[in-house]
Amino acid sequence: MGLQQQVMDQMKVAMKAKDKVALEALRAIKSALLLAQTEGGSGAEMDEDAGIQLVQKLVKQRRDSAAIFIEQNRNDLAEPELAQIAVLEQFLPEQLSEEAIAEVVTEVIAETGAAGMKDMGKVMGVVSKKLAGKADGKTISTIVKSKLA
């Protein structure tokens, strides 16, 4: 079942349950999917990887917004963002632990022969492709920096 169908099914459940937060998050996914499909002009359904990237982008936007709201002591605005993140994450594959990410980063550093921070871009590119959808880019970046420093 495609991402769009999953979102539609979850929207029906959220509507019946009168879950406004879930409904708002699901509508955001649906809107982003429709925009991405019409952008290319083909109207064809997205492949799974593109859908995962799209949902990851939505999660990142909400995390950034929640961080700003918390920083400004606006927990009333941060809570709905964090609740939407929980809804959005059900459409993402299982996230890897930092230890598992560190293992992959160590392997890639050995494969590429990276020696220092100047090789960070090369390492990030390979690791990001290997862990697409399974790890947050910020976490990967932090681990790569610590390993190359």
mmCIF file of the C-alpha atoms, coordinates in Angstrom:
data_MODEL
# 
_entry.id   MODEL 
# 
loop_
_atom_site.group_PDB 
_atom_site.id 
_atom_site.type_symbol 
_atom_site.label_atom_id 
_atom_site.label_alt_id 
_atom_site.label_comp_id 
_atom_site.label_asym_id 
_atom_site.label_entity_id 
_atom_site.label_seq_id 
_atom_site.pdbx_PDB_ins_code 
_atom_site.Cartn_x 
_atom_site.Cartn_y 
_atom_site.Cartn_z 
_atom_site.occupancy 
_atom_site.B_iso_or_equiv 
_atom_site.pdbx_formal_charge 
_atom_site.auth_seq_id 
_atom_site.auth_comp_id 
_atom_site.auth_asym_id 
_atom_site.auth_atom_id 
_atom_site.pdbx_PDB_model_num 
ATOM 1   C CA . MET A 1 1   ? 0.000   0.000  0.000   1.00 0.00 ? 1   MET A CA 1 
ATOM 2   C CA . GLY A 1 2   ? 1.387   3.382  -1.000  1.00 0.00 ? 2   GLY A CA 1 
ATOM 3   C CA . LEU A 1 3   ? 2.037   6.278  1.326   1.00 0.00 ? 3   LEU A CA 1 
ATOM 4   C CA . GLN A 1 4   ? -0.891  8.244  -0.065  1.00 0.00 ? 4   GLN A CA 1 
ATOM 5   C CA . GLN A 1 5   ? -3.328  5.401  0.647   1.00 0.00 ? 5   GLN A CA 1 
ATOM 6   C CA . GLN A 1 6   ? -1.930  4.942  4.162   1.00 0.00 ? 6   GLN A CA 1 
ATOM 7   C CA . VAL A 1 7   ? -2.390  8.656  4.849   1.00 0.00 ? 7   VAL A CA 1 
ATOM 8   C CA . MET A 1 8   ? -5.966  8.575  3.564   1.00 0.00 ? 8   MET A CA 1 
ATOM 9   C CA . ASP A 1 9   ? -6.786  5.556  5.747   1.00 0.00 ? 9   ASP A CA 1 
ATOM 10  C CA . GLN A 1 10  ? -5.280  7.227  8.813   1.00 0.00 ? 10  GLN A CA 1 
ATOM 11  C CA . MET A 1 11  ? -7.177  10.439 8.032   1.00 0.00 ? 11  MET A CA 1 
ATOM 12  C CA . LYS A 1 12  ? -10.462 8.521  8.136   1.00 0.00 ? 12  LYS A CA 1 
ATOM 13  C CA . VAL A 1 13  ? -9.536  7.037  11.507  1.00 0.00 ? 13  VAL A CA 1 
ATOM 14  C CA . ALA A 1 14  ? -8.518  10.470 12.852  1.00 0.00 ? 14  ALA A CA 1 
ATOM 15  C CA . MET A 1 15  ? -11.746 12.049 11.613  1.00 0.00 ? 15  MET A CA 1 
ATOM 16  C CA . LYS A 1 16  ? -13.861 9.377  13.291  1.00 0.00 ? 16  LYS A CA 1 
ATOM 17  C CA . ALA A 1 17  ? -11.868 9.797  16.517  1.00 0.00 ? 17  ALA A CA 1 
ATOM 18  C CA . LYS A 1 18  ? -12.077 13.608 16.231  1.00 0.00 ? 18  LYS A CA 1 
ATOM 19  C CA . ASP A 1 19  ? -8.294  13.771 16.707  1.00 0.00 ? 19  ASP A CA 1 
ATOM 20  C CA . LYS A 1 20  ? -7.474  17.288 15.516  1.00 0.00 ? 20  LYS A CA 1 
ATOM 21  C CA . VAL A 1 21  ? -3.708  17.035 16.000  1.00 0.00 ? 21  VAL A CA 1 
ATOM 22  C CA . ALA A 1 22  ? -3.403  13.807 14.004  1.00 0.00 ? 22  ALA A CA 1 
ATOM 23  C CA . LEU A 1 23  ? -5.715  15.164 11.335  1.00 0.00 ? 23  LEU A CA 1 
ATOM 24  C CA . GLU A 1 24  ? -3.621  18.314 10.957  1.00 0.00 ? 24  GLU A CA 1 
ATOM 25  C CA . ALA A 1 25  ? -0.407  16.278 10.605  1.00 0.00 ? 25  ALA A CA 1 
ATOM 26  C CA . LEU A 1 26  ? -2.000  13.895 8.098   1.00 0.00 ? 26  LEU A CA 1 
ATOM 27  C CA . ARG A 1 27  ? -3.369  16.772 6.051   1.00 0.00 ? 27  ARG A CA 1 
ATOM 28  C CA . ALA A 1 28  ? 0.141   18.237 5.936   1.00 0.00 ? 28  ALA A CA 1 
ATOM 29  C CA . ILE A 1 29  ? 1.460   14.972 4.464   1.00 0.00 ? 29  ILE A CA 1 
ATOM 30  C CA . LYS A 1 30  ? -1.392  14.799 1.964   1.00 0.00 ? 30  LYS A CA 1 
ATOM 31  C CA . SER A 1 31  ? -0.809  18.405 0.909   1.00 0.00 ? 31  SER A CA 1 
ATOM 32  C CA . ALA A 1 32  ? 2.938   17.871 0.503   1.00 0.00 ? 32  ALA A CA 1 
ATOM 33  C CA . LEU A 1 33  ? 2.319   14.693 -1.516  1.00 0.00 ? 33  LEU A CA 1 
ATOM 34  C CA . LEU A 1 34  ? -0.096  16.475 -3.839  1.00 0.00 ? 34  LEU A CA 1 
ATOM 35  C CA . LEU A 1 35  ? 2.309   19.374 -4.312  1.00 0.00 ? 35  LEU A CA 1 
ATOM 36  C CA . ALA A 1 36  ? 5.188   17.012 -5.095  1.00 0.00 ? 36  ALA A CA 1 
ATOM 37  C CA . GLN A 1 37  ? 3.094   15.038 -7.576  1.00 0.00 ? 37  GLN A CA 1 
ATOM 38  C CA . THR A 1 38  ? 1.798   18.075 -9.448  1.00 0.00 ? 38  THR A CA 1 
ATOM 39  C CA . GLU A 1 39  ? 5.205   19.746 -9.412  1.00 0.00 ? 39  GLU A CA 1 
ATOM 40  C CA . GLY A 1 40  ? 6.578   17.230 -11.914 1.00 0.00 ? 40  GLY A CA 1 
ATOM 41  C CA . GLY A 1 41  ? 3.464   17.497 -14.052 1.00 0.00 ? 41  GLY A CA 1 
ATOM 42  C CA . SER A 1 42  ? 3.120   13.737 -14.374 1.00 0.00 ? 42  SER A CA 1 
ATOM 43  C CA . GLY A 1 43  ? 0.634   13.200 -11.569 1.00 0.00 ? 43  GLY A CA 1 
ATOM 44  C CA . ALA A 1 44  ? 2.117   9.725  -11.010 1.00 0.00 ? 44  ALA A CA 1 
ATOM 45  C CA . GLU A 1 45  ? 2.362   8.273  -7.527  1.00 0.00 ? 45  GLU A CA 1 
ATOM 46  C CA . MET A 1 46  ? 5.651   8.853  -5.689  1.00 0.00 ? 46  MET A CA 1 
ATOM 47  C CA . ASP A 1 47  ? 8.111   6.068  -5.038  1.00 0.00 ? 47  ASP A CA 1 
ATOM 48  C CA . GLU A 1 48  ? 8.650   5.001  -1.435  1.00 0.00 ? 48  GLU A CA 1 
ATOM 49  C CA . ASP A 1 49  ? 12.029  6.750  -0.989  1.00 0.00 ? 49  ASP A CA 1 
ATOM 50  C CA . ALA A 1 50  ? 10.650  10.101 -2.121  1.00 0.00 ? 50  ALA A CA 1 
ATOM 51  C CA . GLY A 1 51  ? 7.716   9.693  0.252   1.00 0.00 ? 51  GLY A CA 1 
ATOM 52  C CA . ILE A 1 52  ? 10.032  8.950  3.166   1.00 0.00 ? 52  ILE A CA 1 
ATOM 53  C CA . GLN A 1 53  ? 12.130  12.028 2.362   1.00 0.00 ? 53  GLN A CA 1 
ATOM 54  C CA . LEU A 1 54  ? 8.998   14.135 2.231   1.00 0.00 ? 54  LEU A CA 1 
ATOM 55  C CA . VAL A 1 55  ? 7.798   12.923 5.643   1.00 0.00 ? 55  VAL A CA 1 
ATOM 56  C CA . GLN A 1 56  ? 11.307  13.421 7.084   1.00 0.00 ? 56  GLN A CA 1 
ATOM 57  C CA . LYS A 1 57  ? 11.220  17.007 5.859   1.00 0.00 ? 57  LYS A CA 1 
ATOM 58  C CA . LEU A 1 58  ? 7.884   17.579 7.586   1.00 0.00 ? 58  LEU A CA 1 
ATOM 59  C CA . VAL A 1 59  ? 9.214   16.060 10.831  1.00 0.00 ? 59  VAL A CA 1 
ATOM 60  C CA . LYS A 1 60  ? 12.316  18.264 10.675  1.00 0.00 ? 60  LYS A CA 1 
ATOM 61  C CA . GLN A 1 61  ? 10.188  21.381 10.158  1.00 0.00 ? 61  GLN A CA 1 
ATOM 62  C CA . ARG A 1 62  ? 8.115   20.536 13.219  1.00 0.00 ? 62  ARG A CA 1 
ATOM 63  C CA . ARG A 1 63  ? 11.192  19.733 15.331  1.00 0.00 ? 63  ARG A CA 1 
ATOM 64  C CA . ASP A 1 64  ? 12.737  23.074 14.400  1.00 0.00 ? 64  ASP A CA 1 
ATOM 65  C CA . SER A 1 65  ? 9.502   24.918 15.182  1.00 0.00 ? 65  SER A CA 1 
ATOM 66  C CA . ALA A 1 66  ? 9.111   23.121 18.518  1.00 0.00 ? 66  ALA A CA 1 
ATOM 67  C CA . ALA A 1 67  ? 12.722  23.948 19.457  1.00 0.00 ? 67  ALA A CA 1 
ATOM 68  C CA . ILE A 1 68  ? 12.122  27.628 18.740  1.00 0.00 ? 68  ILE A CA 1 
ATOM 69  C CA . PHE A 1 69  ? 8.873   27.635 20.717  1.00 0.00 ? 69  PHE A CA 1 
ATOM 70  C CA . ILE A 1 70  ? 10.524  25.911 23.704  1.00 0.00 ? 70  ILE A CA 1 
ATOM 71  C CA . GLU A 1 71  ? 13.435  28.346 23.538  1.00 0.00 ? 71  GLU A CA 1 
ATOM 72  C CA . GLN A 1 72  ? 10.923  31.207 23.774  1.00 0.00 ? 72  GLN A CA 1 
ATOM 73  C CA . ASN A 1 73  ? 9.032   29.500 26.640  1.00 0.00 ? 73  ASN A CA 1 
ATOM 74  C CA . ARG A 1 74  ? 5.952   28.943 24.457  1.00 0.00 ? 74  ARG A CA 1 
ATOM 75  C CA . ASN A 1 75  ? 5.120   25.375 25.474  1.00 0.00 ? 75  ASN A CA 1 
ATOM 76  C CA . ASP A 1 76  ? 1.513   25.967 24.427  1.00 0.00 ? 76  ASP A CA 1 
ATOM 77  C CA . LEU A 1 77  ? 2.747   26.182 20.822  1.00 0.00 ? 77  LEU A CA 1 
ATOM 78  C CA . ALA A 1 78  ? 5.463   23.517 21.134  1.00 0.00 ? 78  ALA A CA 1 
ATOM 79  C CA . GLU A 1 79  ? 3.154   20.737 22.372  1.00 0.00 ? 79  GLU A CA 1 
ATOM 80  C CA . PRO A 1 80  ? 1.027   20.490 19.184  1.00 0.00 ? 80  PRO A CA 1 
ATOM 81  C CA . GLU A 1 81  ? 4.211   20.422 17.081  1.00 0.00 ? 81  GLU A CA 1 
ATOM 82  C CA . LEU A 1 82  ? 5.636   17.574 19.169  1.00 0.00 ? 82  LEU A CA 1 
ATOM 83  C CA . ALA A 1 83  ? 2.323   15.706 18.983  1.00 0.00 ? 83  ALA A CA 1 
ATOM 84  C CA . GLN A 1 84  ? 2.335   16.048 15.188  1.00 0.00 ? 84  GLN A CA 1 
ATOM 85  C CA . ILE A 1 85  ? 5.875   14.643 15.076  1.00 0.00 ? 85  ILE A CA 1 
ATOM 86  C CA . ALA A 1 86  ? 4.607   11.481 16.786  1.00 0.00 ? 86  ALA A CA 1 
ATOM 87  C CA . VAL A 1 87  ? 1.889   11.126 14.134  1.00 0.00 ? 87  VAL A CA 1 
ATOM 88  C CA . LEU A 1 88  ? 4.296   11.749 11.255  1.00 0.00 ? 88  LEU A CA 1 
ATOM 89  C CA . GLU A 1 89  ? 6.912   9.303  12.533  1.00 0.00 ? 89  GLU A CA 1 
ATOM 90  C CA . GLN A 1 90  ? 4.549   6.354  12.069  1.00 0.00 ? 90  GLN A CA 1 
ATOM 91  C CA . PHE A 1 91  ? 5.141   6.730  8.311   1.00 0.00 ? 91  PHE A CA 1 
ATOM 92  C CA . LEU A 1 92  ? 8.937   6.518  8.683   1.00 0.00 ? 92  LEU A CA 1 
ATOM 93  C CA . PRO A 1 93  ? 11.023  3.335  8.945   1.00 0.00 ? 93  PRO A CA 1 
ATOM 94  C CA . GLU A 1 94  ? 12.438  2.379  12.345  1.00 0.00 ? 94  GLU A CA 1 
ATOM 95  C CA . GLN A 1 95  ? 15.136  4.881  13.336  1.00 0.00 ? 95  GLN A CA 1 
ATOM 96  C CA . LEU A 1 96  ? 18.599  3.520  14.118  1.00 0.00 ? 96  LEU A CA 1 
ATOM 97  C CA . SER A 1 97  ? 20.327  4.051  17.466  1.00 0.00 ? 97  SER A CA 1 
ATOM 98  C CA . GLU A 1 98  ? 23.356  6.325  17.725  1.00 0.00 ? 98  GLU A CA 1 
ATOM 99  C CA . GLU A 1 99  ? 25.588  3.262  18.206  1.00 0.00 ? 99  GLU A CA 1 
ATOM 100 C CA . ALA A 1 100 ? 24.346  1.705  14.953  1.00 0.00 ? 100 ALA A CA 1 
ATOM 101 C CA . ILE A 1 101 ? 24.857  5.006  13.123  1.00 0.00 ? 101 ILE A CA 1 
ATOM 102 C CA . ALA A 1 102 ? 28.372  5.287  14.577  1.00 0.00 ? 102 ALA A CA 1 
ATOM 103 C CA . GLU A 1 103 ? 29.203  1.787  13.263  1.00 0.00 ? 103 GLU A CA 1 
ATOM 104 C CA . VAL A 1 104 ? 28.102  2.735  9.741   1.00 0.00 ? 104 VAL A CA 1 
ATOM 105 C CA . VAL A 1 105 ? 30.060  6.011  9.943   1.00 0.00 ? 105 VAL A CA 1 
ATOM 106 C CA . THR A 1 106 ? 33.202  4.128  11.055  1.00 0.00 ? 106 THR A CA 1 
ATOM 107 C CA . GLU A 1 107 ? 32.825  1.675  8.141   1.00 0.00 ? 107 GLU A CA 1 
ATOM 108 C CA . VAL A 1 108 ? 32.384  4.500  5.624   1.00 0.00 ? 108 VAL A CA 1 
ATOM 109 C CA . ILE A 1 109 ? 35.397  6.388  6.989   1.00 0.00 ? 109 ILE A CA 1 
ATOM 110 C CA . ALA A 1 110 ? 37.494  3.223  6.543   1.00 0.00 ? 110 ALA A CA 1 
ATOM 111 C CA . GLU A 1 111 ? 36.101  2.622  3.019   1.00 0.00 ? 111 GLU A CA 1 
ATOM 112 C CA . THR A 1 112 ? 36.650  6.183  1.811   1.00 0.00 ? 112 THR A CA 1 
ATOM 113 C CA . GLY A 1 113 ? 39.963  6.679  3.594   1.00 0.00 ? 113 GLY A CA 1 
ATOM 114 C CA . ALA A 1 114 ? 38.750  9.944  5.124   1.00 0.00 ? 114 ALA A CA 1 
ATOM 115 C CA . ALA A 1 115 ? 41.453  11.565 7.228   1.00 0.00 ? 115 ALA A CA 1 
ATOM 116 C CA . GLY A 1 116 ? 39.985  14.742 8.654   1.00 0.00 ? 116 GLY A CA 1 
ATOM 117 C CA . MET A 1 117 ? 37.274  17.373 8.561   1.00 0.00 ? 117 MET A CA 1 
ATOM 118 C CA . LYS A 1 118 ? 38.125  18.182 4.935   1.00 0.00 ? 118 LYS A CA 1 
ATOM 119 C CA . ASP A 1 119 ? 36.607  14.808 3.984   1.00 0.00 ? 119 ASP A CA 1 
ATOM 120 C CA . MET A 1 120 ? 33.357  15.359 5.898   1.00 0.00 ? 120 MET A CA 1 
ATOM 121 C CA . GLY A 1 121 ? 31.302  16.041 2.764   1.00 0.00 ? 121 GLY A CA 1 
ATOM 122 C CA . LYS A 1 122 ? 32.460  12.811 1.145   1.00 0.00 ? 122 LYS A CA 1 
ATOM 123 C CA . VAL A 1 123 ? 31.623  10.775 4.263   1.00 0.00 ? 123 VAL A CA 1 
ATOM 124 C CA . MET A 1 124 ? 28.273  12.522 4.808   1.00 0.00 ? 124 MET A CA 1 
ATOM 125 C CA . GLY A 1 125 ? 27.205  11.795 1.217   1.00 0.00 ? 125 GLY A CA 1 
ATOM 126 C CA . VAL A 1 126 ? 27.871  8.066  1.470   1.00 0.00 ? 126 VAL A CA 1 
ATOM 127 C CA . VAL A 1 127 ? 26.436  7.688  5.004   1.00 0.00 ? 127 VAL A CA 1 
ATOM 128 C CA . SER A 1 128 ? 23.314  9.687  4.121   1.00 0.00 ? 128 SER A CA 1 
ATOM 129 C CA . LYS A 1 129 ? 22.619  7.386  1.159   1.00 0.00 ? 129 LYS A CA 1 
ATOM 130 C CA . LYS A 1 130 ? 23.163  4.246  3.229   1.00 0.00 ? 130 LYS A CA 1 
ATOM 131 C CA . LEU A 1 131 ? 20.944  5.427  6.076   1.00 0.00 ? 131 LEU A CA 1 
ATOM 132 C CA . ALA A 1 132 ? 18.271  7.199  4.026   1.00 0.00 ? 132 ALA A CA 1 
ATOM 133 C CA . GLY A 1 133 ? 15.120  7.360  6.119   1.00 0.00 ? 133 GLY A CA 1 
ATOM 134 C CA . LYS A 1 134 ? 16.673  5.450  9.012   1.00 0.00 ? 134 LYS A CA 1 
ATOM 135 C CA . ALA A 1 135 ? 18.518  8.307  10.706  1.00 0.00 ? 135 ALA A CA 1 
ATOM 136 C CA . ASP A 1 136 ? 18.224  12.045 11.162  1.00 0.00 ? 136 ASP A CA 1 
ATOM 137 C CA . GLY A 1 137 ? 20.728  14.124 9.174   1.00 0.00 ? 137 GLY A CA 1 
ATOM 138 C CA . LYS A 1 138 ? 21.653  16.198 12.213  1.00 0.00 ? 138 LYS A CA 1 
ATOM 139 C CA . THR A 1 139 ? 22.521  13.080 14.218  1.00 0.00 ? 139 THR A CA 1 
ATOM 140 C CA . ILE A 1 140 ? 24.594  11.694 11.348  1.00 0.00 ? 140 ILE A CA 1 
ATOM 141 C CA . SER A 1 141 ? 26.429  15.015 11.018  1.00 0.00 ? 141 SER A CA 1 
ATOM 142 C CA . THR A 1 142 ? 27.244  15.144 14.738  1.00 0.00 ? 142 THR A CA 1 
ATOM 143 C CA . ILE A 1 143 ? 28.616  11.599 14.719  1.00 0.00 ? 143 ILE A CA 1 
ATOM 144 C CA . VAL A 1 144 ? 30.677  12.177 11.555  1.00 0.00 ? 144 VAL A CA 1 
ATOM 145 C CA . LYS A 1 145 ? 32.173  15.345 13.078  1.00 0.00 ? 145 LYS A CA 1 
ATOM 146 C CA . SER A 1 146 ? 33.129  13.518 16.274  1.00 0.00 ? 146 SER A CA 1 
ATOM 147 C CA . LYS A 1 147 ? 34.739  10.650 14.338  1.00 0.00 ? 147 LYS A CA 1 
ATOM 148 C CA . LEU A 1 148 ? 36.703  12.910 11.978  1.00 0.00 ? 148 LEU A CA 1 
ATOM 149 C CA . ALA A 1 149 ? 37.862  15.420 14.592  1.00 0.00 ? 149 ALA A CA 1 
# 
